[in-house]
Tab-separated table of C-alpha atoms in Angstrom:
chain	number	residue	atom	x	y	z
S	18	MET	CA	0.000	0.000	0.000
S	19	SER	CA	1.274	3.513	-0.824
S	20	ARG	CA	2.601	5.554	2.035
S	21	GLY	CA	1.498	8.993	3.093
S	22	PRO	CA	3.576	12.077	3.742
S	23	ALA	CA	6.595	12.064	6.027
S	24	LEU	CA	5.769	14.226	9.041
S	25	GLY	CA	8.857	13.757	11.142
S	26	ALA	CA	11.359	16.452	11.972
S	27	PRO	CA	13.924	17.539	9.429
S	28	ALA	CA	17.586	17.592	10.466
S	29	LEU	CA	17.548	20.106	13.323
S	30	SER	CA	20.128	21.205	15.807
S	31	ASP	CA	19.740	19.808	19.301
S	32	PRO	CA	18.391	23.102	20.703
S	33	LEU	CA	15.756	23.363	17.923
S	34	SER	CA	14.823	19.689	18.322
S	35	ARG	CA	14.297	20.205	22.056
S	36	GLU	CA	12.190	23.300	21.398
S	37	ARG	CA	10.104	21.403	18.881
S	38	HIS	CA	9.378	18.579	21.346
S	39	ARG	CA	8.617	21.110	24.078
S	40	ILE	CA	6.026	22.791	21.849
S	41	LEU	CA	4.395	19.492	20.890
S	42	HIS	CA	4.170	18.333	24.510
S	43	ALA	CA	2.667	21.662	25.550
S	44	VAL	CA	0.003	21.332	22.853
S	45	GLN	CA	-0.630	17.725	23.883
S	46	ASP	CA	-1.408	18.879	27.435
S	47	ARG	CA	-4.038	21.291	26.111
S	48	LEU	CA	-5.430	19.017	23.408
S	49	GLU	CA	-8.939	18.543	24.863
S	50	ASP	CA	-9.438	22.310	25.060
S	51	VAL	CA	-7.944	22.781	21.595
S	52	ALA	CA	-10.461	20.321	20.141
S	53	LYS	CA	-13.337	22.114	21.901
S	54	THR	CA	-12.144	25.418	20.451
S	55	ALA	CA	-11.965	23.939	16.952
S	56	VAL	CA	-15.511	22.578	17.223
S	57	SER	CA	-16.757	25.932	18.488
S	58	VAL	CA	-15.213	27.730	15.505
S	59	MET	CA	-16.691	25.175	13.093
S	60	ARG	CA	-20.083	25.723	14.665
S	61	THR	CA	-19.733	29.465	14.033
S	62	GLU	CA	-18.156	29.478	10.583
S	63	ILE	CA	-19.888	26.559	8.841
S	64	PRO	CA	-23.651	27.247	8.495
S	65	SER	CA	-24.662	23.620	7.990
S	66	TYR	CA	-22.790	22.624	11.157
S	67	ALA	CA	-24.476	25.346	13.201
S	68	LEU	CA	-27.842	23.638	12.675
S	69	GLN	CA	-26.788	20.308	14.205
S	70	ASP	CA	-27.417	18.845	17.646
S	71	GLU	CA	-24.981	17.947	20.447
S	72	ARG	CA	-24.722	14.329	19.348
S	73	PHE	CA	-23.327	15.525	16.041
S	74	PHE	CA	-20.772	17.757	17.766
S	75	ASP	CA	-19.673	14.898	20.033
S	76	ASP	CA	-18.819	12.987	16.864
S	77	VAL	CA	-17.006	16.005	15.399
S	78	ARG	CA	-15.021	16.485	18.625
S	79	ASP	CA	-13.937	12.830	18.572
S	80	GLN	CA	-12.799	13.222	14.963
S	81	VAL	CA	-10.852	16.403	15.702
S	82	LEU	CA	-9.126	14.828	18.715
S	83	THR	CA	-8.179	11.723	16.742
S	84	HIS	CA	-6.681	13.835	13.965
S	85	TYR	CA	-4.779	16.014	16.417
S	86	ARG	CA	-3.375	13.047	18.344
S	87	MET	CA	-2.263	11.380	15.134
S	88	GLN	CA	-0.539	14.525	13.927
S	89	LEU	CA	1.242	15.173	17.223
S	90	ALA	CA	2.359	11.566	17.546
S	91	ALA	CA	3.694	11.566	13.984
S	92	LEU	CA	5.439	14.910	14.461
S	93	ALA	CA	7.029	13.791	17.704
S	94	GLY	CA	8.022	10.312	16.552
S	95	GLY	CA	9.059	11.046	12.982
S	96	ARG	CA	6.830	8.419	11.363
S	97	ASP	CA	4.888	8.487	8.081
S	98	ILE	CA	1.083	8.499	7.783
S	99	ALA	CA	-0.411	5.639	5.753
S	100	PRO	CA	-3.864	5.474	4.161
S	101	GLU	CA	-4.896	2.774	6.635
S	102	ASP	CA	-4.282	5.254	9.439
S	103	LEU	CA	-7.152	7.359	8.096
S	104	VAL	CA	-9.877	4.715	8.010
S	105	PHE	CA	-11.609	6.537	10.868
S	106	SER	CA	-11.661	9.750	8.790
S	107	ARG	CA	-13.075	8.041	5.700
S	108	ALA	CA	-15.843	6.553	7.829
S	109	ALA	CA	-16.686	9.997	9.183
S	110	ALA	CA	-16.664	11.447	5.677
S	111	MET	CA	-19.184	8.817	4.586
S	112	ARG	CA	-21.383	9.702	7.541
S	113	ARG	CA	-21.304	13.384	6.595
S	114	ALA	CA	-22.034	12.614	2.950
S	115	ARG	CA	-24.912	10.322	3.932
S	116	ALA	CA	-26.314	13.082	6.141
S	117	GLY	CA	-26.314	15.463	3.173
S	118	PHE	CA	-23.397	17.731	4.057
S	119	ALA	CA	-21.632	19.328	1.107
S	120	LEU	CA	-18.031	18.348	0.457
S	121	GLU	CA	-16.950	21.972	0.832
S	122	ASP	CA	-18.313	21.970	4.395
S	123	TRP	CA	-16.205	18.928	5.264
S	124	ILE	CA	-13.110	20.550	3.741
S	125	SER	CA	-13.891	23.765	5.643
S	126	ALA	CA	-13.854	21.742	8.858
S	127	PHE	CA	-10.327	20.560	7.986
S	128	ARG	CA	-9.288	24.156	7.376
S	129	VAL	CA	-10.677	25.280	10.745
S	130	GLY	CA	-9.002	22.395	12.564
S	131	ARG	CA	-5.651	23.180	10.967
S	132	GLN	CA	-5.882	26.902	11.764
S	133	VAL	CA	-6.848	26.347	15.405
S	134	LEU	CA	-4.021	23.850	15.904
S	135	TRP	CA	-1.509	26.215	14.305
S	136	ASP	CA	-2.624	29.117	16.524
S	137	VAL	CA	-2.100	26.941	19.618
S	138	LEU	CA	1.317	25.792	18.394
S	139	LEU	CA	2.407	29.396	18.037
S	140	ASP	CA	1.018	30.259	21.444
S	141	CYS	CA	2.867	27.347	23.060
S	142	ALA	CA	6.063	28.216	21.221
S	143	GLY	CA	6.507	31.608	22.782
S	144	THR	CA	8.483	34.507	21.368
S	145	SER	CA	12.122	33.399	21.479
S	146	ALA	CA	13.965	33.083	18.186
S	147	GLU	CA	14.656	29.366	18.678
S	148	ALA	CA	11.013	28.674	19.574
S	149	GLN	CA	9.755	30.561	16.525
S	150	GLN	CA	12.166	28.670	14.279
S	151	ALA	CA	11.099	25.355	15.804
S	152	ALA	CA	7.449	26.256	15.241
S	153	LEU	CA	8.137	27.133	11.605
S	154	SER	CA	9.663	23.683	11.106
S	155	LEU	CA	6.164	22.282	11.773
S	156	VAL	CA	4.415	24.230	8.997
S	157	THR	CA	5.262	21.951	6.068
S	158	PRO	CA	4.471	18.605	7.760
S	159	LEU	CA	1.189	19.974	9.122
S	160	MET	CA	0.147	21.146	5.651
S	161	ARG	CA	1.101	17.767	4.207
S	162	TYR	CA	-1.045	15.992	6.764
S	163	VAL	CA	-4.083	18.186	6.069
S	164	ASP	CA	-3.691	17.756	2.303
S	165	PHE	CA	-3.333	13.991	2.648
S	166	ALA	CA	-6.256	13.581	5.070
S	167	SER	CA	-8.595	15.927	3.191
S	168	THR	CA	-7.842	14.129	-0.095
S	169	HIS	CA	-8.878	10.828	1.454
S	170	ALA	CA	-12.017	12.441	2.826
S	171	ALA	CA	-12.856	13.838	-0.604
S	172	GLN	CA	-12.385	10.378	-2.145
S	173	ALA	CA	-14.814	8.943	0.383
S	174	TYR	CA	-17.341	11.620	-0.509
S	175	VAL	CA	-16.989	10.931	-4.225
S	176	GLU	CA	-17.306	7.173	-3.731
S	177	TYR	CA	-20.460	7.623	-1.688
S	178	GLN	CA	-21.983	10.064	-4.165
S	179	GLN	CA	-21.213	7.711	-7.060
S	180	HIS	CA	-23.069	4.924	-5.284
S	181	VAL	CA	-25.952	7.253	-4.470
S	182	VAL	CA	-26.206	8.505	-8.053
S	183	ALA	CA	-26.068	4.975	-9.451
S	184	ASP	CA	-28.711	3.752	-7.014
S	185	ALA	CA	-30.914	6.779	-7.700
S	186	ASP	CA	-30.586	6.273	-11.475
S	187	ARG	CA	-31.608	2.631	-11.150
S	188	GLU	CA	-34.522	3.538	-8.905
S	189	ARG	CA	-35.762	6.215	-11.314
S	190	ARG	CA	-35.462	3.879	-14.300
S	191	ASP	CA	-37.291	1.101	-12.465
S	192	LEU	CA	-40.027	3.520	-11.418
S	193	LEU	CA	-40.440	4.855	-14.958
S	194	ASP	CA	-40.522	1.325	-16.407
S	195	GLN	CA	-43.327	0.385	-14.039
S	196	LEU	CA	-45.282	3.553	-14.807
S	197	LEU	CA	-44.882	3.011	-18.555
S	198	ALA	CA	-46.290	-0.463	-18.011
S	199	GLY	CA	-49.435	1.280	-16.769
S	200	ALA	CA	-49.167	0.587	-13.041
S	201	ALA	CA	-48.142	2.708	-10.075
S	202	PRO	CA	-46.033	0.952	-7.409
S	203	THR	CA	-47.930	-0.157	-4.318
S	204	ARG	CA	-45.140	-1.064	-1.899
S	205	GLY	CA	-41.439	-0.996	-1.229
S	206	PRO	CA	-38.780	1.491	-2.329
S	207	LEU	CA	-40.511	2.276	-5.612
S	208	LEU	CA	-43.653	3.366	-3.773
S	209	ALA	CA	-41.558	5.701	-1.629
S	210	ALA	CA	-39.843	7.043	-4.758
S	211	ALA	CA	-43.169	7.625	-6.509
S	212	GLN	CA	-44.506	9.476	-3.490
S	213	ALA	CA	-41.395	11.674	-3.452
S	214	TYR	CA	-42.306	12.796	-6.974
S	215	GLY	CA	-45.971	13.271	-6.079
S	216	ILE	CA	-47.009	10.308	-8.224
S	217	GLY	CA	-49.978	8.204	-7.144
S	218	PRO	CA	-52.195	5.681	-8.967
S	219	HIS	CA	-54.665	8.402	-9.973
S	220	SER	CA	-52.403	11.454	-10.154
S	221	PRO	CA	-52.854	13.551	-13.319
S	222	MET	CA	-49.542	13.394	-15.168
S	223	MET	CA	-48.021	14.252	-18.509
S	224	ALA	CA	-45.165	12.707	-20.462
S	225	VAL	CA	-42.333	14.702	-21.991
S	226	VAL	CA	-39.751	13.184	-24.336
S	227	ALA	CA	-36.655	15.128	-25.407
S	228	VAL	CA	-33.829	14.222	-27.788
S	229	CYS	CA	-30.718	16.173	-28.759
S	230	VAL	CA	-30.667	17.226	-32.431
S	231	GLY	CA	-27.730	19.636	-32.430
S	232	ASP	CA	-24.730	20.857	-30.466
S	233	THR	CA	-23.099	24.132	-31.418
S	234	ARG	CA	-20.177	23.434	-29.053
S	235	THR	CA	-18.872	19.961	-29.917
S	236	GLY	CA	-21.106	18.631	-32.672
S	237	ASP	CA	-21.249	15.290	-30.854
S	238	LEU	CA	-24.890	14.277	-30.537
S	239	THR	CA	-24.075	10.959	-28.887
S	240	SER	CA	-22.485	12.496	-25.798
S	241	ALA	CA	-24.149	11.510	-22.542
S	242	GLU	CA	-23.581	15.110	-21.460
S	243	HIS	CA	-26.650	16.191	-23.413
S	244	GLY	CA	-28.936	13.786	-21.626
S	245	TYR	CA	-27.714	14.644	-18.158
S	246	ALA	CA	-27.634	18.394	-18.846
S	247	THR	CA	-31.230	18.148	-20.050
S	248	SER	CA	-32.164	15.993	-17.069
S	249	ALA	CA	-30.661	18.505	-14.645
S	250	SER	CA	-32.380	21.448	-16.352
S	251	ILE	CA	-35.763	19.736	-16.309
S	252	GLY	CA	-35.299	18.819	-12.656
S	253	ILE	CA	-34.970	22.480	-11.677
S	254	ALA	CA	-38.153	23.664	-9.988
S	255	GLY	CA	-40.663	25.165	-12.366
S	256	PRO	CA	-43.881	26.999	-11.536
S	257	TRP	CA	-44.852	24.260	-9.119
S	258	ALA	CA	-43.565	22.843	-5.852
S	259	GLY	CA	-42.035	19.404	-5.730
S	260	ARG	CA	-39.726	17.266	-7.840
S	261	THR	CA	-40.194	15.869	-11.328
S	262	LEU	CA	-39.291	12.307	-12.294
S	263	VAL	CA	-36.663	12.570	-15.057
S	264	VAL	CA	-34.866	9.577	-16.601
S	265	VAL	CA	-32.178	9.328	-19.291
S	266	ARG	CA	-32.851	6.165	-21.300
S	267	HIS	CA	-32.308	4.803	-24.812
S	268	GLY	CA	-30.972	8.066	-26.213
S	269	GLU	CA	-33.858	10.163	-24.929
S	270	VAL	CA	-34.800	12.035	-21.786
S	271	VAL	CA	-38.217	11.182	-20.352
S	272	ALA	CA	-39.927	13.361	-17.772
S	273	VAL	CA	-43.199	12.687	-15.947
S	274	PRO	CA	-44.422	15.963	-14.431
S	275	VAL	CA	-47.446	15.785	-12.151
S	276	VAL	CA	-50.203	18.325	-12.778
S	277	ARG	CA	-50.541	19.527	-9.223
S	278	THR	CA	-53.374	21.438	-7.600
S	279	GLY	CA	-53.674	24.937	-9.005
S	280	MET	CA	-51.863	24.018	-12.221
S	281	ASP	CA	-52.939	23.080	-15.717
S	282	ALA	CA	-51.325	21.573	-18.786
S	283	GLU	CA	-50.283	25.017	-20.044
S	284	ASP	CA	-48.092	25.535	-16.957
S	285	ILE	CA	-46.227	22.321	-17.793
S	286	CYS	CA	-45.839	23.297	-21.442
S	287	THR	CA	-44.517	26.749	-20.530
S	288	HIS	CA	-41.916	25.303	-18.164
S	289	PHE	CA	-40.552	22.776	-20.635
S	290	GLU	CA	-40.534	25.298	-23.457
S	291	ALA	CA	-38.397	27.549	-21.225
S	292	VAL	CA	-36.031	24.611	-20.574
S	293	GLN	CA	-35.680	23.964	-24.307
S	294	ARG	CA	-34.916	27.605	-25.033
S	295	ARG	CA	-32.426	27.920	-22.181
S	296	LEU	CA	-30.483	24.870	-23.363
S	297	ALA	CA	-30.595	26.176	-26.944
S	298	ARG	CA	-28.943	29.399	-25.782
S	299	GLU	CA	-26.236	27.288	-24.145
S	300	GLY	CA	-25.624	25.337	-27.356
S	301	THR	CA	-27.718	22.190	-26.875
S	302	MET	CA	-30.561	21.985	-29.380
S	303	LEU	CA	-33.445	19.745	-28.319
S	304	SER	CA	-36.563	18.417	-29.925
S	305	MET	CA	-39.222	18.039	-27.277
S	306	GLY	CA	-42.641	16.373	-27.424
S	307	ILE	CA	-45.263	16.941	-24.732
S	308	SER	CA	-48.335	14.758	-24.269
S	309	THR	CA	-51.845	15.554	-23.163
S	310	VAL	CA	-52.800	14.866	-19.530
S	311	ALA	CA	-52.932	11.240	-18.381
S	312	GLU	CA	-55.474	10.697	-15.614
S	313	GLY	CA	-53.437	8.286	-13.549
S	314	ALA	CA	-50.737	5.699	-14.118
S	315	GLY	CA	-53.032	3.557	-16.252
S	316	GLU	CA	-53.044	6.225	-18.978
S	317	LEU	CA	-49.348	7.065	-18.845
S	318	PRO	CA	-48.327	4.555	-21.563
S	319	ARG	CA	-50.694	6.363	-23.921
S	320	ALA	CA	-49.243	9.724	-22.893
S	321	TYR	CA	-45.694	8.486	-23.510
S	322	GLU	CA	-46.590	7.355	-27.026
S	323	GLU	CA	-48.220	10.752	-27.615
S	324	ALA	CA	-45.046	12.549	-26.552
S	325	ARG	CA	-42.923	10.409	-28.856
S	326	ALA	CA	-45.332	11.000	-31.724
S	327	ALA	CA	-45.206	14.732	-31.036
S	328	LEU	CA	-41.473	14.675	-31.743
S	329	ASP	CA	-42.335	14.067	-35.406
S	330	LEU	CA	-44.016	17.483	-35.466
S	331	VAL	CA	-40.855	19.348	-34.455
S	332	PRO	CA	-38.723	20.890	-37.242
S	333	SER	CA	-35.284	19.395	-37.813
S	334	GLY	CA	-33.554	22.257	-36.000
S	335	GLY	CA	-35.331	21.528	-32.733
S	336	GLY	CA	-38.230	23.048	-30.832
S	337	VAL	CA	-41.248	22.015	-28.818
S	338	ALA	CA	-44.419	20.289	-29.970
S	339	ALA	CA	-46.955	20.490	-27.143
S	340	LEU	CA	-50.112	18.533	-27.892
S	341	PRO	CA	-52.248	20.414	-25.301
S	342	ARG	CA	-51.701	23.558	-27.381
S	343	LEU	CA	-52.867	21.966	-30.645
S	344	SER	CA	-56.395	21.686	-31.961
S	345	PRO	CA	-57.353	18.553	-33.911
S	346	PHE	CA	-57.132	20.709	-37.029
S	347	ASP	CA	-53.570	21.793	-36.167
S	348	TYR	CA	-52.529	18.242	-35.401
S	349	LEU	CA	-53.881	16.811	-38.653
S	350	ALA	CA	-52.268	19.594	-40.679
S	351	LEU	CA	-48.917	19.088	-38.967
S	352	ARG	CA	-49.080	15.347	-39.649
S	353	ALA	CA	-49.655	15.969	-43.364
S	354	ASP	CA	-47.472	13.883	-45.670
S	355	ASP	CA	-45.973	14.702	-49.058
S	356	LEU	CA	-49.185	13.729	-50.811
S	357	ALA	CA	-51.182	16.245	-48.783
S	358	ARG	CA	-48.673	18.937	-49.701
S	359	GLN	CA	-48.958	18.020	-53.374
S	360	LEU	CA	-52.731	18.403	-53.160
S	361	VAL	CA	-52.413	22.089	-52.287
S	362	ASP	CA	-53.340	24.155	-55.373
S	363	PRO	CA	-50.120	25.430	-57.011
S	364	ARG	CA	-51.600	28.944	-57.124
S	365	VAL	CA	-52.159	28.886	-53.346
S	366	ARG	CA	-48.700	27.478	-52.757
S	367	ALA	CA	-47.071	30.131	-54.943
S	368	LEU	CA	-48.921	32.937	-53.164
S	369	LEU	CA	-47.864	31.681	-49.743
S	370	VAL	CA	-44.218	31.428	-50.826
S	371	GLU	CA	-44.295	34.993	-52.167
S	372	ASP	CA	-46.173	36.244	-49.104
S	373	ARG	CA	-43.534	34.733	-46.840
S	374	ARG	CA	-40.861	36.783	-48.573
S	375	ARG	CA	-42.987	39.927	-48.189
S	376	GLY	CA	-43.606	39.491	-44.448
S	377	ASP	CA	-46.633	37.153	-44.321
S	378	THR	CA	-49.200	39.949	-44.336
S	379	LEU	CA	-51.745	37.979	-46.385
S	380	ALA	CA	-51.356	34.885	-44.201
S	381	ALA	CA	-51.859	37.005	-41.094
S	382	THR	CA	-54.999	38.492	-42.615
S	383	VAL	CA	-56.458	35.063	-43.403
S	384	ARG	CA	-55.834	33.857	-39.870
S	385	ALA	CA	-57.210	37.009	-38.267
S	386	PHE	CA	-60.309	36.856	-40.495
S	387	ALA	CA	-60.968	33.248	-39.410
S	388	GLU	CA	-60.358	34.033	-35.735
S	389	ALA	CA	-62.782	36.972	-35.969
S	390	ASP	CA	-65.527	34.622	-37.253
S	391	LEU	CA	-65.430	36.282	-40.705
S	392	ASN	CA	-65.927	39.756	-39.218
S	393	LEU	CA	-63.585	41.780	-41.420
S	394	ARG	CA	-63.799	44.981	-39.374
S	395	LEU	CA	-62.858	43.106	-36.177
S	396	ALA	CA	-60.004	41.352	-37.996
S	397	ALA	CA	-58.714	44.720	-39.238
S	398	ASP	CA	-58.826	46.139	-35.724
S	399	ARG	CA	-56.858	43.204	-34.369
S	400	LEU	CA	-54.286	43.602	-37.150
S	401	ARG	CA	-54.233	47.372	-36.510
S	402	ILE	CA	-54.872	48.162	-40.160
S	403	HIS	CA	-57.630	50.096	-41.914
S	404	HIS	CA	-60.792	48.211	-42.897
S	405	ASN	CA	-60.175	49.045	-46.569
S	406	THR	CA	-56.652	47.571	-46.333
S	407	ALA	CA	-58.048	44.294	-44.993
S	408	HIS	CA	-60.684	44.272	-47.733
S	409	TYR	CA	-57.973	44.847	-50.377
S	410	ARG	CA	-55.918	41.942	-49.052
S	411	LEU	CA	-58.834	39.500	-49.209
S	412	ARG	CA	-59.615	40.614	-52.770
S	413	ARG	CA	-55.976	40.122	-53.752
S	414	ILE	CA	-55.987	36.591	-52.282
S	415	GLU	CA	-59.087	35.738	-54.317
S	416	GLU	CA	-57.585	37.157	-57.504
S	417	ARG	CA	-54.345	35.227	-57.110
S	418	THR	CA	-55.719	31.878	-55.919
S	419	GLY	CA	-59.317	31.688	-57.050
S	420	ARG	CA	-60.363	31.167	-53.391
S	421	ASN	CA	-62.741	33.587	-51.748
S	422	PRO	CA	-61.899	33.784	-48.027
S	423	ARG	CA	-65.540	34.727	-47.285
S	424	ARG	CA	-66.641	31.246	-48.354
S	425	ILE	CA	-66.174	28.665	-45.591
S	426	ALA	CA	-64.851	25.936	-47.907
S	427	ASP	CA	-62.307	28.259	-49.521
S	428	LEU	CA	-61.230	29.709	-46.148
S	429	LEU	CA	-60.668	26.204	-44.774
S	430	GLU	CA	-58.561	25.305	-47.796
S	431	LEU	CA	-56.407	28.392	-47.270
S	432	LEU	CA	-55.994	27.629	-43.570
S	433	VAL	CA	-55.031	24.025	-44.294
S	434	ALA	CA	-52.443	25.186	-46.850
S	435	LEU	CA	-51.000	27.583	-44.282
S	436	ALA	CA	-50.838	24.872	-41.605
S	437	ILE	CA	-49.180	22.399	-43.964
S	438	ARG	CA	-46.616	24.995	-44.997
S	439	ASP	CA	-45.725	25.865	-41.409
S	440	GLY	CA	-45.756	22.227	-40.293
S	441	ALA	CA	-43.212	21.403	-42.989
S	442	GLY	CA	-40.859	23.953	-41.449
S	443	GLU	CA	-41.327	26.424	-44.295
S	444	GLY	CA	-42.749	28.985	-41.958
S	445	GLY	CA	-40.100	29.222	-39.253
S	446	ASP	CA	-39.791	27.532	-35.887
S	447	HIS	CA	-42.800	25.665	-34.660
S	448	GLN	CA	-43.326	25.934	-30.950
């Protein structure tokens, strides 16, 4: 096994060696009080420690004393520190990690312990030149000990967190697999996990499926980074309280948000659209499909298939297709195939292409006219144009296409042509 740092005394003159041992023995006599001081400072300077009870601080005090005794014994006896000497510290690090303490808090505790011990060493040394020189000879070995011990503590933290992450990933995948089979868990760890996400047998839920379609940073679409970055972004609290089940699986990210009290499907859509846009700004382009609401676990398989089908509605550059925002008309138009596009009258298609280049004013007029229930004056007001301008636009559409927007059949044909054009990605991003 590899050895740790050498903490013994360098080659010192007899007077300096005696001074060094005098200092160490003086500190040893005060060690209980030194440990209490260190714990008191930790309690003051580390916020997460300040919230703990006396049982916790008894454990911390024992750890501090053990570290101090090991350091003093090594410094006095000139022996090395081996990894096996720090088993007690690794065990404590695991306890802190399991209790939810951040690694930086544990490292801060090491820093406090080192500083308190150094202050006491200086105090015990006194002010003579030989004493000060003897004290300075302790600086390097003390720093080596703290570096060595804190590194082992950090390794223990990382090992624990790796196990926790792996276990949590497995638990989330198992929970999602059961939900996608149409059943909510009824007992055991999976039931507890489902409850943590607010998921019950009859909870209203939605399914969201996201895949990476572009990366402006690396160009590597197969990187696992995309999935976990997306997972982390989705997991950030949205407009609702509570956590969201998010799983990276088979090249896609699947989320199961619960529609909680006071929310509706639009709240979910807005949150995930914001996630997609935020990641796009950071260089990760996602296609995201969002299902309608599933009334309980029994309907979640259907919702998942909806979300996957919705991905087909997203343009190749990425975006969001949210089924709750689509009417049946919109959905059918977006699902149009090449044959449906060929069936659009060439005159209509040509006008829409030209209108796109000119700013889409005619398309906007058709849509506004339909939304105003064929009330041209209301449509003009909503477009903030004069009534005569709106009338001129409708007449121009009829002259160019042979379709009179005032006739229901012709208006529907124009609207379908518009929806097919936009669904094919010819009309910009589809959100």
